[in-house]
Amino acid sequence: MSEHNEPTQTDIAQAHGEHAHHIVSPKIYVVILLALLVATAATVWASFLELGIWNPVIALAIACTKATLVVLFFMHVKYSTKLTMLTVLAGIFMFLTLIGMTLADYISRAWGQW
Amino acid sequence: MPDSSTVEHGASVAAEHEEHPAYLRHHFESTEQQADATNFAMWLFLLTEIMFFGGLFTAYLIYRNWYYPAFVAASHQLDVFWGTLNTLVLICSSFTMAMGVWCSETRRKKGLVLCLALTFILGLCFLGIKTIEYSEKIEKHHVPGFHYSLQSFTDPQSDPKVFNEYHDKPLPVDLAVHTEVYFSLYFLMTGMHALHMIIGIGILAFMIFRARAGAYTSGHVTFVENFGLYWHFVDIIWIYLFALLYLISRHQ
């Protein structure tokens, strides 16, 4: 019977698929915030250690971890459509390809000869 | 067959027309499709931004390898304290922005205005701290093309006022010459990042104004959500800038 009544706002929202819009809860945001703060402390602490070649590796690994957390949760990619996920991955892939090609050029021409 | 389906389709469009929310543009079938399309477009814009900053990061990577000792010496001119503080400020602002999106989705007008205002204030804090850092560089004559002095590296004691404050060690000329490359990239990268912050803060001011009128808490969250994507993207750029400019040479 209810479908013959005047539709309420909720009915309209559901008919248009708004229920598919995933709302990330504040709890997850708080957890991610804490993780990001801890990671920041860790990366600053690690930067004062003498680790040779591993210093930049650790700094970048922590930065990538933080960026991944931000992209997946703050930017909702974990809850997004496949189209969005594919778009993000395509961007990262393109970026790494361009860096790789540029570095391949420099390494194969005059690396160490400056 | 074609006739009946056209009629059916036409009828359903007419039915939808009566009940759809005002913010649904007519070239979209549903609000979901509209939201997905806008989200996709925002990400495409962010990809162009990744490519833009990516070029700067690549330049930094190559020059750092070319002039490694100069880059290590120059990066010690940056203060890790301010860098860390700014990272914390920006991460907190990303959190308040994410909470703003949640308030918008759950239709909490007061919460949204509060979250946007906090994000706005934290954004200004970031720029304030950046100003402190920049003014130190100006004071020490470390701004390439504007206020740069090789002597400030080779003979720091030539400026007694600055020397008494910072006690920098003198650098050999061949090394000091290439610190200019580091500082050029430093100002280019942090400057472009700061420009993105300024644009973001401007849009935030506009959004606070609109949110107070209830614009984003009646079901149409797209603007807040996509601005959130922009703000988090700017945060991610800083996460990498902080690691690459401040931290990776710190131990030496």
Coordinates of C-alpha atoms in Angstrom, one line a residue:
Chain A
M1 CA 0.0 0.0 0.0
S2 CA 2.7 2.4 0.9
E3 CA 4.0 2.7 -2.6
H4 CA 0.8 4.5 -3.6
N5 CA 1.3 7.2 -1.0
E6 CA 3.1 10.4 -1.5
P7 CA 6.8 9.6 -1.4
T8 CA 8.7 10.9 1.7
Q9 CA 12.2 12.3 1.4
T10 CA 13.7 9.0 2.5
D11 CA 11.8 7.1 -0.2
I12 CA 13.2 9.5 -2.8
A13 CA 16.7 9.2 -1.5
Q14 CA 16.5 5.4 -1.5
A15 CA 14.9 5.3 -5.0
H16 CA 17.8 7.3 -6.2
G17 CA 20.3 5.0 -4.6
E18 CA 21.6 7.3 -1.9
H19 CA 21.7 4.3 0.4
A20 CA 24.6 3.1 -1.8
H21 CA 26.6 6.2 -0.6
H22 CA 28.8 4.8 2.2
I23 CA 29.2 7.0 5.2
V24 CA 32.5 6.5 6.9
S25 CA 32.1 6.6 10.7
P26 CA 34.0 9.1 12.9
K27 CA 35.5 6.2 14.8
I28 CA 37.5 5.2 11.6
Y29 CA 38.6 8.8 11.2
V30 CA 39.9 9.0 14.7
V31 CA 41.8 5.8 14.3
I32 CA 43.4 7.0 11.1
L33 CA 44.2 10.4 12.7
L34 CA 46.0 8.6 15.6
A35 CA 47.8 6.3 13.1
L36 CA 49.0 9.3 11.1
L37 CA 50.2 11.1 14.3
V38 CA 52.1 8.0 15.4
A39 CA 53.6 7.6 11.9
T40 CA 54.8 11.2 12.0
A41 CA 56.5 10.7 15.3
A42 CA 58.1 7.5 14.0
T43 CA 59.4 9.1 10.8
V44 CA 60.9 12.1 12.8
W45 CA 62.5 9.7 15.3
A46 CA 63.9 7.5 12.5
S47 CA 65.4 10.5 10.7
F48 CA 67.8 11.1 13.6
L49 CA 69.2 7.5 13.5
E50 CA 72.3 6.7 11.5
L51 CA 71.0 4.1 9.0
G52 CA 72.9 4.9 5.9
I53 CA 71.1 4.1 2.8
W54 CA 68.0 3.0 4.8
N55 CA 67.2 6.5 6.0
P56 CA 65.5 7.7 2.8
V57 CA 64.0 4.3 2.3
I58 CA 62.4 4.3 5.8
A59 CA 61.3 8.0 5.4
L60 CA 59.6 7.2 2.1
A61 CA 58.1 4.0 3.2
I62 CA 56.4 5.8 6.2
A63 CA 55.3 8.6 3.9
C64 CA 53.8 6.1 1.5
T65 CA 52.0 4.3 4.4
K66 CA 50.6 7.7 5.6
A67 CA 49.5 8.6 2.0
T68 CA 47.8 5.2 1.6
L69 CA 45.9 5.7 4.8
V70 CA 44.7 9.1 3.7
V71 CA 43.7 7.9 0.3
L72 CA 41.9 4.8 1.5
F73 CA 40.0 6.3 4.5
F74 CA 40.0 10.1 4.5
M75 CA 39.4 10.1 0.7
H76 CA 37.0 7.2 0.9
V77 CA 38.7 5.2 -1.9
K78 CA 38.3 1.9 0.1
Y79 CA 34.5 2.5 -0.1
S80 CA 34.4 4.0 -3.6
T81 CA 33.3 2.6 -7.0
K82 CA 35.6 0.4 -9.0
L83 CA 35.9 3.3 -11.5
T84 CA 37.4 5.5 -8.8
M85 CA 39.8 2.8 -7.6
L86 CA 40.9 2.2 -11.2
T87 CA 41.4 6.0 -11.7
V88 CA 43.6 6.3 -8.6
L89 CA 45.6 3.3 -9.6
A90 CA 46.0 4.5 -13.1
G91 CA 47.3 7.8 -11.8
I92 CA 49.9 6.2 -9.5
F93 CA 50.9 3.8 -12.3
M94 CA 51.3 6.7 -14.8
F95 CA 53.3 8.7 -12.3
L96 CA 55.7 5.8 -11.5
T97 CA 56.1 5.0 -15.2
L98 CA 57.1 8.6 -16.0
I99 CA 59.6 8.7 -13.1
G100 CA 61.0 5.4 -14.1
M101 CA 61.4 6.5 -17.8
T102 CA 63.1 9.7 -16.7
L103 CA 65.5 7.9 -14.4
A104 CA 66.2 5.3 -17.0
D105 CA 67.3 8.1 -19.3
Y106 CA 69.6 9.7 -16.7
I107 CA 71.1 6.5 -15.4
S108 CA 71.9 5.2 -18.9
R109 CA 73.6 8.5 -20.1
A110 CA 75.8 10.2 -17.5
W111 CA 75.1 8.8 -14.1
G112 CA 78.0 9.6 -11.8
Q113 CA 79.8 11.7 -14.4
W114 CA 78.8 15.2 -13.2
Chain B
M1 CA 9.4 -2.7 -29.6
P2 CA 11.3 0.6 -30.0
D3 CA 8.1 2.6 -29.6
S4 CA 7.0 0.9 -26.4
S5 CA 10.4 1.2 -24.7
T6 CA 10.6 4.9 -25.7
V7 CA 7.2 5.4 -24.1
E8 CA 8.2 3.5 -21.0
H9 CA 11.4 5.4 -20.7
G10 CA 9.6 8.7 -21.2
A11 CA 7.1 7.8 -18.6
S12 CA 9.7 6.9 -16.0
V13 CA 11.6 10.2 -16.7
A14 CA 8.4 12.1 -16.2
A15 CA 7.8 10.3 -13.0
E16 CA 11.3 11.0 -11.8
H17 CA 11.1 14.6 -12.8
E18 CA 8.3 15.2 -10.2
E19 CA 10.1 13.7 -7.3
H20 CA 13.8 14.3 -7.8
P21 CA 15.7 16.6 -5.5
A22 CA 16.4 20.2 -6.8
Y23 CA 20.2 19.6 -7.0
L24 CA 19.9 16.7 -9.5
R25 CA 21.0 18.1 -12.9
H26 CA 18.8 17.0 -15.8
H27 CA 21.5 15.3 -17.8
F28 CA 21.9 12.7 -15.0
E29 CA 19.6 9.8 -14.5
S30 CA 19.9 9.7 -10.7
T31 CA 21.7 11.5 -7.9
E32 CA 23.9 8.5 -7.5
Q33 CA 25.0 8.7 -11.1
Q34 CA 25.6 12.5 -10.6
A35 CA 27.7 11.9 -7.5
D36 CA 29.8 9.2 -9.2
A37 CA 30.4 11.3 -12.2
T38 CA 31.5 14.3 -10.1
N39 CA 33.7 12.1 -8.0
F40 CA 35.3 10.7 -11.1
A41 CA 35.9 14.2 -12.5
M42 CA 37.5 15.4 -9.2
W43 CA 39.9 12.4 -9.2
L44 CA 40.8 13.2 -12.9
F45 CA 41.7 16.7 -11.7
L46 CA 43.7 15.3 -8.8
L47 CA 45.6 13.1 -11.3
T48 CA 46.7 16.2 -13.3
E49 CA 47.9 17.6 -9.9
I50 CA 49.9 14.4 -9.2
M51 CA 51.6 14.8 -12.6
F52 CA 52.3 18.5 -11.8
F53 CA 53.9 17.9 -8.4
G54 CA 55.4 14.7 -9.8
G55 CA 57.5 16.7 -12.2
L56 CA 58.8 18.8 -9.2
F57 CA 59.5 15.6 -7.2
T58 CA 61.4 14.1 -10.1
A59 CA 63.5 17.2 -10.5
Y60 CA 64.3 17.1 -6.8
L61 CA 65.2 13.4 -7.0
I62 CA 67.7 13.9 -9.9
Y63 CA 69.3 17.1 -8.5
R64 CA 69.6 15.5 -5.1
N65 CA 71.6 12.7 -6.7
W66 CA 73.7 15.1 -8.7
Y67 CA 74.6 17.5 -5.8
Y68 CA 74.2 15.2 -2.9
P69 CA 76.6 16.9 -0.4
A70 CA 75.2 20.3 -1.1
F71 CA 71.6 19.0 -0.6
V72 CA 72.6 17.4 2.7
A73 CA 74.2 20.6 3.9
A74 CA 71.3 22.8 2.7
S75 CA 68.6 20.6 4.2
H76 CA 70.2 21.1 7.6
Q77 CA 69.2 24.7 7.2
L78 CA 65.6 23.7 7.7
D79 CA 64.2 23.4 11.2
V80 CA 62.7 19.9 11.8
F81 CA 60.7 21.4 14.7
W82 CA 58.7 23.7 12.4
G83 CA 58.4 21.0 9.8
T84 CA 57.0 18.5 12.3
L85 CA 54.7 21.0 13.8
N86 CA 53.3 21.9 10.3
T87 CA 52.9 18.2 9.5
L88 CA 50.8 17.7 12.7
V89 CA 48.8 20.8 12.0
L90 CA 48.0 19.6 8.4
I91 CA 47.1 16.1 9.5
C92 CA 44.7 17.5 12.1
S93 CA 43.2 19.8 9.5
S94 CA 42.7 16.7 7.3
F95 CA 40.9 15.0 10.2
T96 CA 38.6 18.0 10.8
M97 CA 37.9 18.1 7.1
A98 CA 37.0 14.4 7.1
M99 CA 34.7 15.0 10.1
G100 CA 33.2 17.9 8.1
V101 CA 32.3 15.5 5.3
W102 CA 30.7 13.2 7.9
C103 CA 28.7 16.1 9.4
S104 CA 27.5 17.0 5.9
E105 CA 26.5 13.4 5.1
T106 CA 24.6 13.1 8.4
R107 CA 23.1 16.6 8.1
R108 CA 24.6 18.3 11.1
K109 CA 24.7 21.9 10.2
K110 CA 26.4 23.2 13.4
G111 CA 29.0 20.4 13.3
L112 CA 29.8 21.1 9.7
V113 CA 30.3 24.8 10.3
L114 CA 32.5 24.0 13.3
C115 CA 34.6 21.5 11.3
L116 CA 35.0 23.8 8.3
A117 CA 36.0 26.7 10.7
L118 CA 38.6 24.5 12.5
T119 CA 40.0 23.3 9.1
F120 CA 40.2 27.0 8.0
I121 CA 42.0 28.0 11.2
L122 CA 44.5 25.0 11.0
G123 CA 45.1 26.0 7.4
L124 CA 46.0 29.5 8.5
C125 CA 48.3 28.1 11.3
F126 CA 50.1 26.1 8.6
L127 CA 50.7 29.2 6.5
G128 CA 51.7 31.2 9.6
I129 CA 54.4 28.6 10.5
K130 CA 55.5 28.6 6.8
T131 CA 55.9 32.4 7.1
I132 CA 58.2 32.0 10.1
E133 CA 60.3 29.6 8.2
Y134 CA 60.4 31.8 5.0
S135 CA 61.3 34.9 7.0
E136 CA 64.3 33.1 8.5
K137 CA 65.5 32.2 5.0
I138 CA 65.1 35.9 4.0
E139 CA 67.0 37.0 7.1
K140 CA 69.8 34.6 6.2
H141 CA 69.9 35.5 2.5
H142 CA 69.0 32.0 1.4
V143 CA 66.3 32.9 -1.2
P144 CA 67.5 32.3 -4.8
G145 CA 66.8 34.9 -7.3
F146 CA 65.6 37.4 -4.7
H147 CA 67.8 37.5 -1.7
Y148 CA 70.6 35.0 -2.1
S149 CA 74.2 35.4 -0.8
L150 CA 76.9 32.8 -1.5
Q151 CA 78.9 34.4 1.2
S152 CA 76.3 33.5 3.8
F153 CA 77.4 29.8 3.2
T154 CA 81.1 30.2 2.6
D155 CA 81.7 32.7 5.4
P156 CA 78.7 32.8 7.8
Q157 CA 80.6 35.1 10.2
S158 CA 80.5 37.9 7.6
D159 CA 77.0 38.7 9.0
P160 CA 77.6 38.8 12.8
K161 CA 73.9 39.3 13.7
V162 CA 72.8 36.2 11.8
F163 CA 75.9 34.2 12.9
N164 CA 75.3 34.9 16.6
E165 CA 71.8 33.5 16.3
Y166 CA 72.4 30.4 14.2
H167 CA 76.2 29.5 14.4
D168 CA 76.3 28.0 10.9
K169 CA 79.6 26.2 9.9
P170 CA 81.3 27.6 6.8
L171 CA 81.0 25.5 3.6
P172 CA 83.6 25.1 0.8
V173 CA 82.7 27.2 -2.3
D174 CA 82.1 24.3 -4.7
L175 CA 79.6 22.9 -2.3
A176 CA 78.0 26.2 -1.3
V177 CA 77.3 27.1 -4.9
H178 CA 74.9 24.1 -5.3
T179 CA 72.9 24.9 -2.2
E180 CA 71.2 27.4 -4.4
V181 CA 69.7 24.5 -6.4
Y182 CA 68.3 23.0 -3.2
F183 CA 66.8 26.3 -2.1
S184 CA 65.3 26.9 -5.6
L185 CA 63.5 23.6 -5.4
Y186 CA 62.6 24.1 -1.8
F187 CA 60.9 27.4 -2.5
L188 CA 59.3 26.1 -5.7
M189 CA 57.8 23.0 -4.1
T190 CA 56.8 24.5 -0.7
G191 CA 55.6 27.6 -2.6
M192 CA 53.4 25.7 -4.9
H193 CA 52.1 23.7 -2.0
A194 CA 51.4 26.9 -0.1
L195 CA 49.6 28.3 -3.1
H196 CA 47.3 25.3 -3.0
M197 CA 46.7 25.9 0.7
I198 CA 45.8 29.5 0.0
I199 CA 43.3 28.5 -2.7
G200 CA 41.9 25.9 -0.3
I201 CA 41.5 28.3 2.5
G202 CA 39.7 30.7 0.2
I203 CA 37.3 28.0 -0.8
L204 CA 36.8 27.1 2.8
A205 CA 35.8 30.6 3.7
F206 CA 33.2 30.5 0.9
M207 CA 32.0 27.1 2.2
I208 CA 31.7 28.3 5.8
F209 CA 29.5 31.1 4.5
R210 CA 27.4 28.7 2.5
A211 CA 27.2 26.1 5.2
R212 CA 25.8 28.6 7.7
A213 CA 22.9 29.0 5.3
G214 CA 22.4 25.2 5.3
A215 CA 23.7 24.6 1.8
Y216 CA 25.5 21.3 2.4
T217 CA 23.3 19.7 5.0
S218 CA 20.2 18.9 3.0
G219 CA 21.4 15.8 1.2
H220 CA 23.7 17.4 -1.4
V221 CA 27.2 16.7 -0.1
T222 CA 29.1 16.7 -3.4
F223 CA 30.8 20.0 -3.0
V224 CA 32.0 19.3 0.6
E225 CA 33.1 15.8 -0.4
N226 CA 35.1 16.9 -3.4
F227 CA 36.7 19.8 -1.6
G228 CA 37.7 17.2 1.1
L229 CA 39.5 15.2 -1.7
Y230 CA 41.4 18.4 -2.7
W231 CA 42.3 19.2 0.9
H232 CA 43.5 15.6 1.6
F233 CA 45.5 15.6 -1.6
V234 CA 47.3 18.8 -0.5
D235 CA 48.0 17.0 2.8
I236 CA 49.5 14.1 1.0
I237 CA 51.8 16.4 -1.0
W238 CA 53.1 17.9 2.3
I239 CA 53.7 14.4 3.8
Y240 CA 56.1 13.8 0.9
L241 CA 57.6 17.3 1.0
F242 CA 58.3 16.9 4.8
A243 CA 60.0 13.5 4.3
L244 CA 62.1 14.6 1.3
L245 CA 63.0 18.2 2.2
Y246 CA 63.4 18.0 6.0
L247 CA 64.1 14.4 7.0
I248 CA 66.1 12.2 4.7
S249 CA 69.4 13.9 5.2
R250 CA 68.9 14.8 8.9
H251 CA 71.1 12.0 10.4
Q252 CA 74.3 13.2 8.9

